[in-house]
Short mmCIF file of C-alpha atoms in Angstrom, two decimals:
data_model
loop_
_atom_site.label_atom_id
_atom_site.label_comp_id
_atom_site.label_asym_id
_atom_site.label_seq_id
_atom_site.Cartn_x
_atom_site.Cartn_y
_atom_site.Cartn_z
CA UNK A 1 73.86 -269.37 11.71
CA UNK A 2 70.09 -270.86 10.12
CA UNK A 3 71.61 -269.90 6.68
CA UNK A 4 74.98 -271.70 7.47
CA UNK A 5 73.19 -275.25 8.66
CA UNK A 6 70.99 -275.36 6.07
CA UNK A 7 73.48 -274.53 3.31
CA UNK A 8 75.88 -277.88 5.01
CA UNK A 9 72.89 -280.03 5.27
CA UNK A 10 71.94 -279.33 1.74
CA UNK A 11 75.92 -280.27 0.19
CA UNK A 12 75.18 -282.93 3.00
CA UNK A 13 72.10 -284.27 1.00
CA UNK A 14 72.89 -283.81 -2.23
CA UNK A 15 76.41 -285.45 -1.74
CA UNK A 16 74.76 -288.42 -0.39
CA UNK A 17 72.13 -288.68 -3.22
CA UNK A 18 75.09 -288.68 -6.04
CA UNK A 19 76.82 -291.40 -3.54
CA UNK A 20 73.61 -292.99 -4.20
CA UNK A 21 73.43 -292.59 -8.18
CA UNK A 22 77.27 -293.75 -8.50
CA UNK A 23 76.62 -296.76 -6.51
CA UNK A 24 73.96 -297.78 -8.49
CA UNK A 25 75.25 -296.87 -11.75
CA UNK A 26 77.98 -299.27 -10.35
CA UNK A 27 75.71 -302.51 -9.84
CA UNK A 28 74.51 -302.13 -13.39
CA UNK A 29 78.29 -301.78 -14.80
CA UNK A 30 80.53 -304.14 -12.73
CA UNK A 31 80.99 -307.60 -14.17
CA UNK A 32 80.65 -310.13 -11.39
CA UNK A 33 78.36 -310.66 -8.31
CA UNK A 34 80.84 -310.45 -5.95
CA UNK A 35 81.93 -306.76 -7.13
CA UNK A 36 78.67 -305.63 -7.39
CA UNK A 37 78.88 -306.24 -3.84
CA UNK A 38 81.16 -303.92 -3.26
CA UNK A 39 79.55 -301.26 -5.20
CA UNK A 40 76.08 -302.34 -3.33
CA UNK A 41 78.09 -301.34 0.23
CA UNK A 42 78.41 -298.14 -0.48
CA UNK A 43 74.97 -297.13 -0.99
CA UNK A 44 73.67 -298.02 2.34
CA UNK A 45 76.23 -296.46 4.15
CA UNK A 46 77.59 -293.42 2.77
CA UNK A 47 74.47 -292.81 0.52
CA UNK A 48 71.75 -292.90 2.92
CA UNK A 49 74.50 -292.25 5.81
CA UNK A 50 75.10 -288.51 4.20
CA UNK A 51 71.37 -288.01 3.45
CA UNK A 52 70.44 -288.97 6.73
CA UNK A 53 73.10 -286.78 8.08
CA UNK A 54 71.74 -284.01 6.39
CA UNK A 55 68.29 -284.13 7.69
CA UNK A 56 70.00 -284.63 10.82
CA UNK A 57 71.09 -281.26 10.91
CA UNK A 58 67.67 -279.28 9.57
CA UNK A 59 65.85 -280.83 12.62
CA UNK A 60 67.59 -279.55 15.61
CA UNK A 61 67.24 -280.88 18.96
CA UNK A 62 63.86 -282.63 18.27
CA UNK A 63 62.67 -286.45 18.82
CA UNK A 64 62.96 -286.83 15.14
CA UNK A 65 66.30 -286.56 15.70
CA UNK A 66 66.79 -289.36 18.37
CA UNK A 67 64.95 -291.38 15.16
CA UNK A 68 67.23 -290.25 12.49
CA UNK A 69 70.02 -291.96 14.59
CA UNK A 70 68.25 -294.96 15.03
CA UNK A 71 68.07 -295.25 11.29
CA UNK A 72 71.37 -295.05 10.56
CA UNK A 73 72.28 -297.24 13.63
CA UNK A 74 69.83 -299.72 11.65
CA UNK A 75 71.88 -299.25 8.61
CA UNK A 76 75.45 -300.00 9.57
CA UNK A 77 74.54 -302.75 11.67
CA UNK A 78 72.43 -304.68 9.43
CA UNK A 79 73.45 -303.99 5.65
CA UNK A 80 77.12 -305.77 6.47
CA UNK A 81 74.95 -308.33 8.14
CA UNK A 82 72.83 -309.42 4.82
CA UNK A 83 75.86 -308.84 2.59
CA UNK A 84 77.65 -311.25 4.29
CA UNK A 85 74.77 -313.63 4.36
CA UNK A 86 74.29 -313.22 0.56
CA UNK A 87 77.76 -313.32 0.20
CA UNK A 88 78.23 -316.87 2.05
CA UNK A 89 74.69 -318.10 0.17
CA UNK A 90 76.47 -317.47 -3.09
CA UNK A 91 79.48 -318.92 -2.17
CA UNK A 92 77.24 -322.11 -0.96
CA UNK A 93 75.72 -322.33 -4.48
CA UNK A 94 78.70 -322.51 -6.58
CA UNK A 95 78.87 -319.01 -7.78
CA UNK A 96 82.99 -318.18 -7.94
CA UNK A 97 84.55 -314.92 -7.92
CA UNK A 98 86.12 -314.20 -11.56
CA UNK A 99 89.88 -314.34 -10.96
CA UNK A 100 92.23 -311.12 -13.04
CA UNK A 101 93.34 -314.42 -14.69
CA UNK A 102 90.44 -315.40 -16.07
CA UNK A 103 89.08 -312.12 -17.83
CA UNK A 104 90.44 -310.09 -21.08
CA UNK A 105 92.34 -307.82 -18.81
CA UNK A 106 95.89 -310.02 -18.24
CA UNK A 107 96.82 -308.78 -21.94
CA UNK A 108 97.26 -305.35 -20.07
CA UNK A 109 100.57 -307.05 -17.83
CA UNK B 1 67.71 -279.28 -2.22
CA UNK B 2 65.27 -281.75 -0.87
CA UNK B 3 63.91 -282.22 -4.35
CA UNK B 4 66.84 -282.29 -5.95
CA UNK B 5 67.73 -285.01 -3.21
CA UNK B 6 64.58 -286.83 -4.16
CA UNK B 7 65.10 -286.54 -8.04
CA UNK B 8 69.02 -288.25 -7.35
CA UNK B 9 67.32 -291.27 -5.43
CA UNK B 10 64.59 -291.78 -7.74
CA UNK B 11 67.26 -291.69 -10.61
CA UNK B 12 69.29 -294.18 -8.85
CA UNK B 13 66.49 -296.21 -7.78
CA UNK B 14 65.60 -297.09 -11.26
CA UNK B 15 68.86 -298.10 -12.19
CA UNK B 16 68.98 -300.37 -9.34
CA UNK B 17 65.89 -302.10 -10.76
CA UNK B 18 67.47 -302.51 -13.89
CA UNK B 19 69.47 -304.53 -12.45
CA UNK B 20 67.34 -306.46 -10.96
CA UNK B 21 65.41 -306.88 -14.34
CA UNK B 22 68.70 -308.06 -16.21
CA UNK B 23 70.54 -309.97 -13.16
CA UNK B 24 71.86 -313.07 -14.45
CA UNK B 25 71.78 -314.84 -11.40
CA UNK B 26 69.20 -314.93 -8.24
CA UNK B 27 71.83 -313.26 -6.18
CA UNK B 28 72.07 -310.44 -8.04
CA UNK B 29 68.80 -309.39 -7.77
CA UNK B 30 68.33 -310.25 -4.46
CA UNK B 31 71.42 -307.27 -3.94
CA UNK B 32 69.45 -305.09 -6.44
CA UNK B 33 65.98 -305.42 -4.00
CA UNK B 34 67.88 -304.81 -0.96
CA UNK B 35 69.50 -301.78 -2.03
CA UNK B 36 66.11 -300.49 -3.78
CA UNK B 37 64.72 -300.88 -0.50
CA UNK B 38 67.23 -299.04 1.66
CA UNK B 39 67.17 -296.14 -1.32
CA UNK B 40 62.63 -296.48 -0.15
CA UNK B 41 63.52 -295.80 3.15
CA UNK B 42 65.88 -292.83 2.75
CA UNK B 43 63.05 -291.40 0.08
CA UNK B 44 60.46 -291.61 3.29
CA UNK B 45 62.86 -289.82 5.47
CA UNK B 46 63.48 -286.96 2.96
CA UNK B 47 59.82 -286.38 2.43
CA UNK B 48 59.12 -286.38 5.91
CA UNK B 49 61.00 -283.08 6.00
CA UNK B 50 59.38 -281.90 2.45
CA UNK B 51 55.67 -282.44 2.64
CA UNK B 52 56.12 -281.62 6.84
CA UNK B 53 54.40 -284.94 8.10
CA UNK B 54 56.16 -285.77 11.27
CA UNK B 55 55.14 -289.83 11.16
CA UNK B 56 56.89 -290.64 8.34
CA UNK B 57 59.93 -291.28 10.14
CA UNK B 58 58.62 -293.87 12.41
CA UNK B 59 57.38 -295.86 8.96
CA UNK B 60 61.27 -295.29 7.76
CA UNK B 61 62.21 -296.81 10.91
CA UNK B 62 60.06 -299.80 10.70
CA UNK B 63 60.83 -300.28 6.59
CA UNK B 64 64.69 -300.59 7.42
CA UNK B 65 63.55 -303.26 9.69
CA UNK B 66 61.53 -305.19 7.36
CA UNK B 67 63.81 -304.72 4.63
CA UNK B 68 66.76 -306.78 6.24
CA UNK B 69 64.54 -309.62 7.77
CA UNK B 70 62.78 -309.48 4.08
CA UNK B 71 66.61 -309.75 2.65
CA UNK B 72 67.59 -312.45 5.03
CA UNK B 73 64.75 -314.49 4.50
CA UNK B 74 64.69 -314.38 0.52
CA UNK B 75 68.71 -315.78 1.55
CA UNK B 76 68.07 -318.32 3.13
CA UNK B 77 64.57 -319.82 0.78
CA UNK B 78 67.14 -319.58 -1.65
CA UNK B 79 69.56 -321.32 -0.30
CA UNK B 80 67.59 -324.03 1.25
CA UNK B 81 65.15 -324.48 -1.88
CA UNK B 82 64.55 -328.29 -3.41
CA UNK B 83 64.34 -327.43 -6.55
CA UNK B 84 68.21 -327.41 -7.04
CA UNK B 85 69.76 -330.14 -9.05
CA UNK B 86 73.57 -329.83 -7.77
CA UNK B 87 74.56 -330.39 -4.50
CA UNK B 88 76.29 -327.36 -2.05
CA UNK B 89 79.97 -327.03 -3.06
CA UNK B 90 80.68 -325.83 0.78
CA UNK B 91 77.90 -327.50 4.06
CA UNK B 92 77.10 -324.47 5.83
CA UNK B 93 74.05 -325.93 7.76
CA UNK B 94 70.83 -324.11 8.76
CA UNK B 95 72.10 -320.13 9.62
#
């Protein structure tokens, strides 16, 4: 049963930490802000969600536990939270979304 | 699996740094810090488990923290600095 729980929480972690590398290999390739956005969601919710999850399950029924939880609590209530605020401060500046009209990729239609 | 944990967020982490290197815009790189600094706090956590140091999760705990009032505070300098030369497109007032 040991065996079992620590074989889940390490897929557990090591799915999370390839969550991780994808989302950041997709800030560095996507073209505009507001897309990287998207790609910038996923890290601090799946990625460190997972990863989390999986140390979750090597501790047991510990107080390091009852902190684990309160970490990802943290998480998904505050990373929407600054997106949106970075989101709405672009938006404020001037910065504008690029349109399927406006890039190379209309030839495709 | 813990290392190999560690050696996917460290990966990742520099990436994220690249972009905050070649960001053309502020914004960008404000999204790169933020997400290097969630990726910090996850690194903590795992190597609470690895090198067996039980108070490392209380300094995750408190990083998360200081990470999003850090995030929200770069936001709104940014917003509210005056050295711009254009004017707001859209009045969104003091957040």
């Amino acid at each position: 049963m040991d065996v079992i729980i620590h074989v889940i929480s390490g897929i557990l972690m090591i799915a999370g930490g390839i969550l991780m590398l994808i989302s950041a290999i997709g800030v560095l390739r996507f073209p505009d802000l507001f897309t990287r956005m998207h790609a910038a969601g996923i890290n601090d919710t799946l990625g460190a969600g997972l990863v989390l999850l999986g140390l979750l399950l090597v501790s047991g029924w510990t107080l390091a536990t009852v902190k684990l939880i309160m970490i990802i609590g943290l998480f998904y209530f505050t990373s929407p939270v600054s997106t949106h605020a970075l989101a709405q401060a672009a938006l404020s500046d001037g910065e504008q979304p690029e349109l399927p009209s406006q890039s190379e990729q209309s030839n495709l239609l | 699996m813990m290392i190999a944990a560690s050696i996917l967020i460290l990966s990742a982490m520099v990436l994220m740094l690249i972009r905050a290197r070649m960001g053309p815009t502020v914004y960008d790189r404000i999204l790169a810090v933020n997400m290097f600094g969630s990726a910090t706090v996850v690194l903590i956590a795992v190597h609470c488990y690895l090198f067996d140091q039980p108070d490392f999760l209380d300094i995750a705990l408190l990083y998360s923290l200081i990470n999003f009032l850090g995030t929200i505070a770069v936001v709104k300098f940014v917003t509210f600095s005056r050295t711009k030369v254009h004017t707001p497109v859209d009045d969104i007032g003091d957040l």
